[in-house]
């Protein structure tokens, strides 16, 4: 067996170390996701000749954009030791607000976008304040928000779609525009993901976020302001959810109080958990989350292309979430509830 010129004279241990370092950099969790994604792509590619076409790949990418945005910020919240079950309802409320503000301002898209982001800031501050100062468990607080924000969206819209934005160039560009051959919506996801990845991996803020989720007591003793970071995480989640709501408005052509946003919270949590986020906090990353988003999108599209009942998509999402949590528990070595040690 021959070796390349580049490898000649390089000790076997060093080459093995480099390979091991590369695998460690990718991560076992991510390798599993890559393998699963490859299997899904290969399977549906064999079943349908058009599944792997560039056109369908773009369809998948556009379809997962909103879920991807929510999953990225859900990752931050989970790493910080929290959880936001209300992101789907937040997106729905922001969608309605953006369309109504657009109409009220005489067709001004910037007014619609600003109003949506503004409501996102308010929601994030409210969620953070309830959790931090009200001392309410994040799951309960945001579960209440899930119902409340959906209710507000339905109240202000009378339960119907609001506005019409498909005659506006800005919203049309957001929904149908292309930059370097890729949809604008996909670029928005890429920019958001890269920004959050850099924040988490290469800044003191990111290191503090991991510290808070991993050991909040030690983080507090180290002088980290836990309240500020937790509230900021929920504000970030709500603002990005508002952006997702604006994209939902652009894609559907009107403000949607429920349609298009319902179930997004489950998808975002599933993607974060599949991507390696420990639901107890302190562990996770954007790379794994994006791979999980791609896996969910490829699976959902494949089932749709094959004409399989859409209800099975919910079954698949729920099953994947359970599998992800089971794997986490096994890796952590914790004793199963109700079973002898």
mmCIF file of C-alpha atoms in Angstrom:
data_model
loop_
_atom_site.group_PDB
_atom_site.id
_atom_site.type_symbol
_atom_site.label_atom_id
_atom_site.label_comp_id
_atom_site.label_asym_id
_atom_site.label_seq_id
_atom_site.Cartn_x
_atom_site.Cartn_y
_atom_site.Cartn_z
ATOM 1 C CA UNK A 1 0.000 0.000 0.000
ATOM 2 C CA UNK A 2 1.500 3.321 -1.063
ATOM 3 C CA UNK A 3 1.431 6.594 0.796
ATOM 4 C CA UNK A 4 1.234 10.071 -0.636
ATOM 5 C CA UNK A 5 4.295 12.294 -0.828
ATOM 6 C CA UNK A 6 2.805 14.547 1.822
ATOM 7 C CA UNK A 7 2.591 11.626 4.246
ATOM 8 C CA UNK A 8 6.055 10.178 3.600
ATOM 9 C CA UNK A 9 8.267 10.630 6.608
ATOM 10 C CA UNK A 10 5.341 11.527 8.881
ATOM 11 C CA UNK A 11 5.149 9.209 11.909
ATOM 12 C CA UNK A 12 2.061 6.987 12.096
ATOM 13 C CA UNK A 13 1.207 8.350 15.529
ATOM 14 C CA UNK A 14 1.256 11.911 14.196
ATOM 15 C CA UNK A 15 -0.975 11.015 11.254
ATOM 16 C CA UNK A 16 -3.342 9.229 13.610
ATOM 17 C CA UNK A 17 -3.268 12.212 15.904
ATOM 18 C CA UNK A 18 -4.181 14.517 13.057
ATOM 19 C CA UNK A 19 -7.062 12.260 12.035
ATOM 20 C CA UNK A 20 -8.217 12.015 15.617
ATOM 21 C CA UNK A 21 -7.974 15.772 15.961
ATOM 22 C CA UNK A 22 -10.100 16.246 12.858
ATOM 23 C CA UNK A 23 -12.717 13.834 14.166
ATOM 24 C CA UNK A 24 -12.703 15.562 17.529
ATOM 25 C CA UNK A 25 -13.158 18.916 15.814
ATOM 26 C CA UNK A 26 -16.214 17.638 13.950
ATOM 27 C CA UNK A 27 -17.566 15.828 17.008
ATOM 28 C CA UNK A 28 -19.165 12.424 17.358
ATOM 29 C CA UNK A 29 -22.647 13.938 17.564
ATOM 30 C CA UNK A 30 -22.138 15.839 14.311
ATOM 31 C CA UNK A 31 -20.692 12.790 12.562
ATOM 32 C CA UNK A 32 -23.832 10.857 13.520
ATOM 33 C CA UNK A 33 -26.008 13.639 12.104
ATOM 34 C CA UNK A 34 -23.968 13.771 8.895
ATOM 35 C CA UNK A 35 -24.344 10.012 8.499
ATOM 36 C CA UNK A 36 -28.099 10.183 9.172
ATOM 37 C CA UNK A 37 -28.488 13.058 6.690
ATOM 38 C CA UNK A 38 -26.542 11.108 4.059
ATOM 39 C CA UNK A 39 -28.810 8.085 4.551
ATOM 40 C CA UNK A 40 -31.968 10.204 4.244
ATOM 41 C CA UNK A 41 -30.683 11.944 1.112
ATOM 42 C CA UNK A 42 -29.606 8.663 -0.471
ATOM 43 C CA UNK A 43 -32.869 6.892 0.379
ATOM 44 C CA UNK A 44 -35.211 9.556 -0.981
ATOM 45 C CA UNK A 45 -32.837 10.209 -3.873
ATOM 46 C CA UNK A 46 -33.276 6.586 -4.944
ATOM 47 C CA UNK A 47 -37.048 6.784 -4.538
ATOM 48 C CA UNK A 48 -37.405 10.023 -6.510
ATOM 49 C CA UNK A 49 -35.079 11.245 -9.271
ATOM 50 C CA UNK A 50 -35.914 14.913 -8.620
ATOM 51 C CA UNK A 51 -35.287 14.803 -4.877
ATOM 52 C CA UNK A 52 -31.574 15.665 -5.134
ATOM 53 C CA UNK A 53 -32.025 18.240 -7.887
ATOM 54 C CA UNK A 54 -30.700 21.747 -7.211
ATOM 55 C CA UNK A 55 -34.255 23.084 -7.423
ATOM 56 C CA UNK A 56 -35.499 20.768 -4.682
ATOM 57 C CA UNK A 57 -32.406 21.418 -2.552
ATOM 58 C CA UNK A 58 -33.284 25.121 -2.652
ATOM 59 C CA UNK A 59 -36.877 24.285 -1.742
ATOM 60 C CA UNK A 60 -35.629 22.380 1.323
ATOM 61 C CA UNK A 61 -33.279 25.230 2.263
ATOM 62 C CA UNK A 62 -36.041 27.839 2.045
ATOM 63 C CA UNK A 63 -38.464 25.619 3.958
ATOM 64 C CA UNK A 64 -36.120 25.224 6.926
ATOM 65 C CA UNK A 65 -35.076 28.882 7.145
ATOM 66 C CA UNK A 66 -37.639 29.939 9.739
ATOM 67 C CA UNK A 67 -37.145 26.760 11.772
ATOM 68 C CA UNK A 68 -33.390 27.236 11.498
ATOM 69 C CA UNK A 69 -33.509 30.792 12.834
ATOM 70 C CA UNK A 70 -35.569 29.696 15.833
ATOM 71 C CA UNK A 71 -33.358 26.647 16.412
ATOM 72 C CA UNK A 72 -30.210 28.815 16.428
ATOM 73 C CA UNK A 73 -31.501 31.072 19.209
ATOM 74 C CA UNK A 74 -33.128 28.129 20.981
ATOM 75 C CA UNK A 75 -29.605 26.699 21.154
ATOM 76 C CA UNK A 76 -28.384 29.823 22.969
ATOM 77 C CA UNK A 77 -31.263 29.706 25.450
ATOM 78 C CA UNK A 78 -30.745 25.998 26.163
ATOM 79 C CA UNK A 79 -26.976 26.359 26.589
ATOM 80 C CA UNK A 80 -27.746 29.119 29.093
ATOM 81 C CA UNK A 81 -29.841 26.631 31.095
ATOM 82 C CA UNK A 82 -33.255 27.803 29.894
ATOM 83 C CA UNK A 83 -35.897 26.807 27.365
ATOM 84 C CA UNK A 84 -38.291 28.836 25.197
ATOM 85 C CA UNK A 85 -41.437 26.991 24.194
ATOM 86 C CA UNK A 86 -43.107 30.195 23.009
ATOM 87 C CA UNK A 87 -40.950 31.016 19.961
ATOM 88 C CA UNK A 88 -43.574 29.765 17.501
ATOM 89 C CA UNK A 89 -46.284 31.972 18.991
ATOM 90 C CA UNK A 90 -43.845 34.880 19.058
ATOM 91 C CA UNK A 91 -43.238 34.459 15.329
ATOM 92 C CA UNK A 92 -46.977 34.361 14.700
ATOM 93 C CA UNK A 93 -47.586 37.545 16.706
ATOM 94 C CA UNK A 94 -44.685 39.314 14.996
ATOM 95 C CA UNK A 95 -46.055 38.261 11.611
ATOM 96 C CA UNK A 96 -49.424 39.844 12.364
ATOM 97 C CA UNK A 97 -47.852 42.991 13.830
ATOM 98 C CA UNK A 98 -45.536 43.446 10.824
ATOM 99 C CA UNK A 99 -48.422 43.198 8.347
ATOM 100 C CA UNK A 100 -50.747 45.454 10.340
ATOM 101 C CA UNK A 101 -48.043 48.081 10.875
ATOM 102 C CA UNK A 102 -47.154 47.895 7.175
ATOM 103 C CA UNK A 103 -50.772 48.590 6.240
ATOM 104 C CA UNK A 104 -51.277 51.308 8.871
ATOM 105 C CA UNK A 105 -48.135 53.136 7.696
ATOM 106 C CA UNK A 106 -49.430 53.315 4.147
ATOM 107 C CA UNK A 107 -47.399 50.404 2.840
ATOM 108 C CA UNK A 108 -44.089 51.205 4.543
ATOM 109 C CA UNK A 109 -42.092 47.953 4.888
ATOM 110 C CA UNK A 110 -39.589 49.439 7.334
ATOM 111 C CA UNK A 111 -42.458 50.357 9.674
ATOM 112 C CA UNK A 112 -43.687 46.772 9.555
ATOM 113 C CA UNK A 113 -40.248 45.301 10.224
ATOM 114 C CA UNK A 114 -39.505 47.803 13.022
ATOM 115 C CA UNK A 115 -42.853 47.089 14.703
ATOM 116 C CA UNK A 116 -42.184 43.346 14.596
ATOM 117 C CA UNK A 117 -38.689 43.725 16.076
ATOM 118 C CA UNK A 118 -40.078 46.088 18.711
ATOM 119 C CA UNK A 119 -42.697 43.578 19.825
ATOM 120 C CA UNK A 120 -39.916 40.981 19.921
ATOM 121 C CA UNK A 121 -37.899 43.092 22.345
ATOM 122 C CA UNK A 122 -40.966 43.542 24.579
ATOM 123 C CA UNK A 123 -41.730 39.814 24.568
ATOM 124 C CA UNK A 124 -38.112 38.902 25.335
ATOM 125 C CA UNK A 125 -37.965 41.305 28.260
ATOM 126 C CA UNK A 126 -41.284 39.971 29.551
ATOM 127 C CA UNK A 127 -40.181 36.329 29.314
ATOM 128 C CA UNK A 128 -36.848 37.092 30.957
ATOM 129 C CA UNK A 129 -38.416 39.146 33.762
ATOM 130 C CA UNK A 130 -40.991 36.457 34.581
ATOM 131 C CA UNK A 131 -38.285 33.791 34.733
ATOM 132 C CA UNK A 132 -35.617 35.798 36.561
ATOM 133 C CA UNK A 133 -37.582 38.051 38.886
ATOM 134 C CA UNK A 134 -40.772 36.006 39.118
ATOM 135 C CA UNK A 135 -38.639 32.905 39.738
ATOM 136 C CA UNK A 136 -40.845 30.871 37.412
ATOM 137 C CA UNK A 137 -39.459 27.731 35.790
ATOM 138 C CA UNK A 138 -38.544 28.541 32.155
ATOM 139 C CA UNK A 139 -40.658 25.661 30.841
ATOM 140 C CA UNK A 140 -43.764 26.876 32.691
ATOM 141 C CA UNK A 141 -43.158 30.551 31.905
ATOM 142 C CA UNK A 142 -42.709 30.027 28.178
ATOM 143 C CA UNK A 143 -45.490 27.432 28.030
ATOM 144 C CA UNK A 144 -47.743 30.185 29.354
ATOM 145 C CA UNK A 145 -46.246 32.498 26.730
ATOM 146 C CA UNK A 146 -47.022 29.930 24.021
ATOM 147 C CA UNK A 147 -50.731 30.236 24.811
ATOM 148 C CA UNK A 148 -50.728 33.951 25.637
ATOM 149 C CA UNK A 149 -48.869 35.224 22.560
ATOM 150 C CA UNK A 150 -50.963 33.031 20.278
ATOM 151 C CA UNK A 151 -54.076 34.436 21.945
ATOM 152 C CA UNK A 152 -52.887 38.026 21.506
ATOM 153 C CA UNK A 153 -52.135 37.369 17.828
ATOM 154 C CA UNK A 154 -55.636 35.995 17.327
ATOM 155 C CA UNK A 155 -57.237 38.871 19.241
ATOM 156 C CA UNK A 156 -55.550 41.681 17.315
ATOM 157 C CA UNK A 157 -56.163 39.952 13.994
ATOM 158 C CA UNK A 158 -59.649 38.568 14.769
ATOM 159 C CA UNK A 159 -58.185 35.179 13.944
ATOM 160 C CA UNK A 160 -57.681 36.033 10.272
ATOM 161 C CA UNK A 161 -54.726 36.841 8.024
ATOM 162 C CA UNK A 162 -53.905 40.553 7.989
ATOM 163 C CA UNK A 163 -52.556 42.884 5.318
ATOM 164 C CA UNK A 164 -51.127 42.136 1.895
ATOM 165 C CA UNK A 165 -47.425 42.620 1.268
ATOM 166 C CA UNK A 166 -46.788 40.866 -2.057
ATOM 167 C CA UNK A 167 -46.972 44.161 -3.922
ATOM 168 C CA UNK A 168 -44.087 45.587 -1.878
ATOM 169 C CA UNK A 169 -40.569 45.271 -3.288
ATOM 170 C CA UNK A 170 -38.874 44.753 0.099
ATOM 171 C CA UNK A 171 -41.099 41.867 1.165
ATOM 172 C CA UNK A 172 -40.937 40.360 -2.321
ATOM 173 C CA UNK A 173 -37.129 40.544 -2.177
ATOM 174 C CA UNK A 174 -37.142 38.815 1.218
ATOM 175 C CA UNK A 175 -39.351 35.998 -0.028
ATOM 176 C CA UNK A 176 -38.189 35.544 -3.618
ATOM 177 C CA UNK A 177 -34.888 37.376 -3.983
ATOM 178 C CA UNK A 178 -31.581 35.685 -4.777
ATOM 179 C CA UNK A 179 -28.021 36.627 -3.865
ATOM 180 C CA UNK A 180 -25.235 34.649 -5.559
ATOM 181 C CA UNK A 181 -27.794 32.037 -6.561
ATOM 182 C CA UNK A 182 -29.112 31.424 -3.039
ATOM 183 C CA UNK A 183 -32.463 32.635 -1.674
ATOM 184 C CA UNK A 184 -32.273 35.745 0.509
ATOM 185 C CA UNK A 185 -33.995 33.866 3.325
ATOM 186 C CA UNK A 186 -31.192 31.306 3.337
ATOM 187 C CA UNK A 187 -28.599 34.085 3.506
ATOM 188 C CA UNK A 188 -30.401 35.542 6.526
ATOM 189 C CA UNK A 189 -30.144 32.173 8.274
ATOM 190 C CA UNK A 190 -26.457 31.859 7.355
ATOM 191 C CA UNK A 191 -25.630 35.330 8.667
ATOM 192 C CA UNK A 192 -27.554 34.750 11.913
ATOM 193 C CA UNK A 193 -25.950 31.332 12.450
ATOM 194 C CA UNK A 194 -22.413 32.577 11.804
ATOM 195 C CA UNK A 195 -22.917 35.577 14.097
ATOM 196 C CA UNK A 196 -24.229 33.446 16.960
ATOM 197 C CA UNK A 197 -21.507 30.821 16.415
ATOM 198 C CA UNK A 198 -18.797 33.475 16.656
ATOM 199 C CA UNK A 199 -20.480 34.953 19.731
ATOM 200 C CA UNK A 200 -20.599 31.604 21.508
ATOM 201 C CA UNK A 201 -17.190 30.253 20.525
ATOM 202 C CA UNK A 202 -14.889 33.236 20.351
ATOM 203 C CA UNK A 203 -16.078 35.840 22.854
ATOM 204 C CA UNK A 204 -16.188 36.209 26.618
ATOM 205 C CA UNK A 205 -19.966 36.492 26.342
ATOM 206 C CA UNK A 206 -20.144 33.020 24.831
ATOM 207 C CA UNK A 207 -17.842 31.536 27.457
ATOM 208 C CA UNK A 208 -20.013 33.059 30.158
ATOM 209 C CA UNK A 209 -23.144 31.603 28.561
ATOM 210 C CA UNK A 210 -21.625 28.106 28.694
ATOM 211 C CA UNK A 211 -20.482 28.707 32.271
ATOM 212 C CA UNK A 212 -23.964 29.760 33.384
ATOM 213 C CA UNK A 213 -25.574 26.695 31.848
ATOM 214 C CA UNK A 214 -22.900 24.315 33.079
ATOM 215 C CA UNK A 215 -22.711 25.482 36.687
ATOM 216 C CA UNK A 216 -24.740 28.588 37.598
ATOM 217 C CA UNK A 217 -23.452 28.642 41.175
ATOM 218 C CA UNK A 218 -19.820 28.684 40.080
ATOM 219 C CA UNK A 219 -20.631 31.280 37.416
ATOM 220 C CA UNK A 220 -22.227 33.554 40.003
ATOM 221 C CA UNK A 221 -19.255 33.172 42.341
ATOM 222 C CA UNK A 222 -16.996 34.069 39.412
ATOM 223 C CA UNK A 223 -18.787 37.404 39.169
ATOM 224 C CA UNK A 224 -21.018 36.714 36.165
ATOM 225 C CA UNK A 225 -24.353 38.541 36.265
ATOM 226 C CA UNK A 226 -26.710 35.627 35.680
ATOM 227 C CA UNK A 227 -29.858 37.747 35.521
ATOM 228 C CA UNK A 228 -28.457 39.970 32.783
ATOM 229 C CA UNK A 229 -27.367 37.028 30.661
ATOM 230 C CA UNK A 230 -30.623 35.105 31.057
ATOM 231 C CA UNK A 231 -32.771 38.100 30.160
ATOM 232 C CA UNK A 232 -30.499 38.892 27.217
ATOM 233 C CA UNK A 233 -30.825 35.309 25.950
ATOM 234 C CA UNK A 234 -34.608 35.546 25.942
ATOM 235 C CA UNK A 235 -34.523 38.960 24.260
ATOM 236 C CA UNK A 236 -32.234 37.557 21.567
ATOM 237 C CA UNK A 237 -34.597 34.614 21.065
ATOM 238 C CA UNK A 238 -37.630 36.895 20.791
ATOM 239 C CA UNK A 239 -35.983 39.361 18.397
ATOM 240 C CA UNK A 240 -34.894 36.560 16.057
ATOM 241 C CA UNK A 241 -38.380 35.018 16.383
ATOM 242 C CA UNK A 242 -39.727 38.419 15.283
ATOM 243 C CA UNK A 243 -37.423 38.337 12.249
ATOM 244 C CA UNK A 244 -38.757 34.845 11.516
ATOM 245 C CA UNK A 245 -42.263 36.309 11.755
ATOM 246 C CA UNK A 246 -41.367 38.970 9.188
ATOM 247 C CA UNK A 247 -40.067 36.259 6.845
ATOM 248 C CA UNK A 248 -43.283 34.309 7.407
ATOM 249 C CA UNK A 249 -45.248 37.410 6.377
ATOM 250 C CA UNK A 250 -43.057 37.854 3.299
ATOM 251 C CA UNK A 251 -43.395 34.215 2.295
ATOM 252 C CA UNK A 252 -47.174 33.953 2.737
ATOM 253 C CA UNK A 253 -47.982 37.507 1.638
ATOM 254 C CA UNK A 254 -49.869 38.456 4.802
ATOM 255 C CA UNK A 255 -49.695 38.404 8.587
ATOM 256 C CA UNK A 256 -50.455 34.924 9.897
ATOM 257 C CA UNK A 257 -51.588 34.637 13.546
ATOM 258 C CA UNK A 258 -51.251 30.837 13.647
ATOM 259 C CA UNK A 259 -50.820 29.274 10.210
ATOM 260 C CA UNK A 260 -47.162 28.721 9.427
ATOM 261 C CA UNK A 261 -45.949 29.311 12.987
ATOM 262 C CA UNK A 262 -47.728 26.563 14.886
ATOM 263 C CA UNK A 263 -45.375 23.729 15.829
ATOM 264 C CA UNK A 264 -42.207 25.748 15.269
ATOM 265 C CA UNK A 265 -41.343 25.532 18.963
ATOM 266 C CA UNK A 266 -41.247 21.720 18.797
ATOM 267 C CA UNK A 267 -39.095 21.823 15.666
ATOM 268 C CA UNK A 268 -36.634 24.278 17.198
ATOM 269 C CA UNK A 269 -36.261 22.269 20.410
ATOM 270 C CA UNK A 270 -35.943 19.005 18.481
ATOM 271 C CA UNK A 271 -33.231 20.473 16.253
ATOM 272 C CA UNK A 272 -31.290 21.843 19.223
ATOM 273 C CA UNK A 273 -31.522 18.539 21.122
ATOM 274 C CA UNK A 274 -30.587 16.468 18.068
ATOM 275 C CA UNK A 275 -27.711 18.864 17.448
ATOM 276 C CA UNK A 276 -26.155 18.031 20.802
ATOM 277 C CA UNK A 277 -27.595 20.619 23.198
ATOM 278 C CA UNK A 278 -27.856 19.249 26.725
ATOM 279 C CA UNK A 279 -31.334 20.201 27.920
ATOM 280 C CA UNK A 280 -29.844 20.879 31.362
ATOM 281 C CA UNK A 281 -27.595 23.538 29.843
ATOM 282 C CA UNK A 282 -23.900 24.150 29.338
ATOM 283 C CA UNK A 283 -23.436 22.108 26.172
ATOM 284 C CA UNK A 284 -24.256 22.533 22.505
ATOM 285 C CA UNK A 285 -23.263 24.353 19.346
ATOM 286 C CA UNK A 286 -24.637 25.980 16.226
ATOM 287 C CA UNK A 287 -23.007 23.514 13.824
ATOM 288 C CA UNK A 288 -24.849 20.536 15.263
ATOM 289 C CA UNK A 289 -28.112 22.457 15.384
ATOM 290 C CA UNK A 290 -27.879 23.390 11.693
ATOM 291 C CA UNK A 291 -27.134 19.789 10.751
ATOM 292 C CA UNK A 292 -30.208 18.702 12.705
ATOM 293 C CA UNK A 293 -32.301 21.377 10.972
ATOM 294 C CA UNK A 294 -31.086 20.077 7.607
ATOM 295 C CA UNK A 295 -31.910 16.501 8.633
ATOM 296 C CA UNK A 296 -35.439 17.448 9.717
ATOM 297 C CA UNK A 297 -35.980 19.450 6.537
ATOM 298 C CA UNK A 298 -34.682 16.688 4.272
ATOM 299 C CA UNK A 299 -36.853 14.106 6.039
ATOM 300 C CA UNK A 300 -39.970 16.297 5.902
ATOM 301 C CA UNK A 301 -39.467 17.102 2.231
ATOM 302 C CA UNK A 302 -38.807 13.475 1.394
ATOM 303 C CA UNK A 303 -42.013 12.345 3.077
ATOM 304 C CA UNK A 304 -43.935 15.059 1.242
ATOM 305 C CA UNK A 305 -42.416 14.167 -2.139
ATOM 306 C CA UNK A 306 -43.357 10.531 -1.585
ATOM 307 C CA UNK A 307 -46.934 11.546 -0.802
ATOM 308 C CA UNK A 308 -46.813 10.201 2.747
ATOM 309 C CA UNK A 309 -49.462 11.572 5.126
ATOM 310 C CA UNK A 310 -48.163 14.789 6.729
ATOM 311 C CA UNK A 311 -49.241 13.527 10.148
ATOM 312 C CA UNK A 312 -46.287 11.143 10.003
ATOM 313 C CA UNK A 313 -43.998 14.176 10.008
ATOM 314 C CA UNK A 314 -45.186 15.004 13.536
ATOM 315 C CA UNK A 315 -44.609 11.392 14.552
ATOM 316 C CA UNK A 316 -41.079 11.562 13.140
ATOM 317 C CA UNK A 317 -40.295 14.843 14.931
ATOM 318 C CA UNK A 318 -41.553 13.553 18.266
ATOM 319 C CA UNK A 319 -39.655 10.299 17.867
ATOM 320 C CA UNK A 320 -36.421 12.096 16.996
ATOM 321 C CA UNK A 321 -36.770 14.311 20.077
ATOM 322 C CA UNK A 322 -37.200 11.266 22.325
ATOM 323 C CA UNK A 323 -34.212 9.558 20.695
ATOM 324 C CA UNK A 324 -32.072 12.662 21.205
ATOM 325 C CA UNK A 325 -32.962 12.928 24.895
ATOM 326 C CA UNK A 326 -32.418 9.188 25.468
ATOM 327 C CA UNK A 327 -28.958 9.435 23.895
ATOM 328 C CA UNK A 328 -28.147 12.420 26.118
ATOM 329 C CA UNK A 329 -29.223 10.547 29.236
ATOM 330 C CA UNK A 330 -27.188 7.478 28.303
ATOM 331 C CA UNK A 331 -24.093 9.539 27.626
ATOM 332 C CA UNK A 332 -24.443 11.415 30.889
ATOM 333 C CA UNK A 333 -24.496 8.149 32.811
ATOM 334 C CA UNK A 334 -27.472 9.224 34.931
ATOM 335 C CA UNK A 335 -29.656 6.542 36.479
ATOM 336 C CA UNK A 336 -32.950 6.032 34.685
ATOM 337 C CA UNK A 337 -35.947 7.312 36.641
ATOM 338 C CA UNK A 338 -37.759 4.588 38.530
ATOM 339 C CA UNK A 339 -35.164 1.889 37.853
ATOM 340 C CA UNK A 340 -32.549 0.473 40.231
ATOM 341 C CA UNK A 341 -29.054 1.953 39.964
#
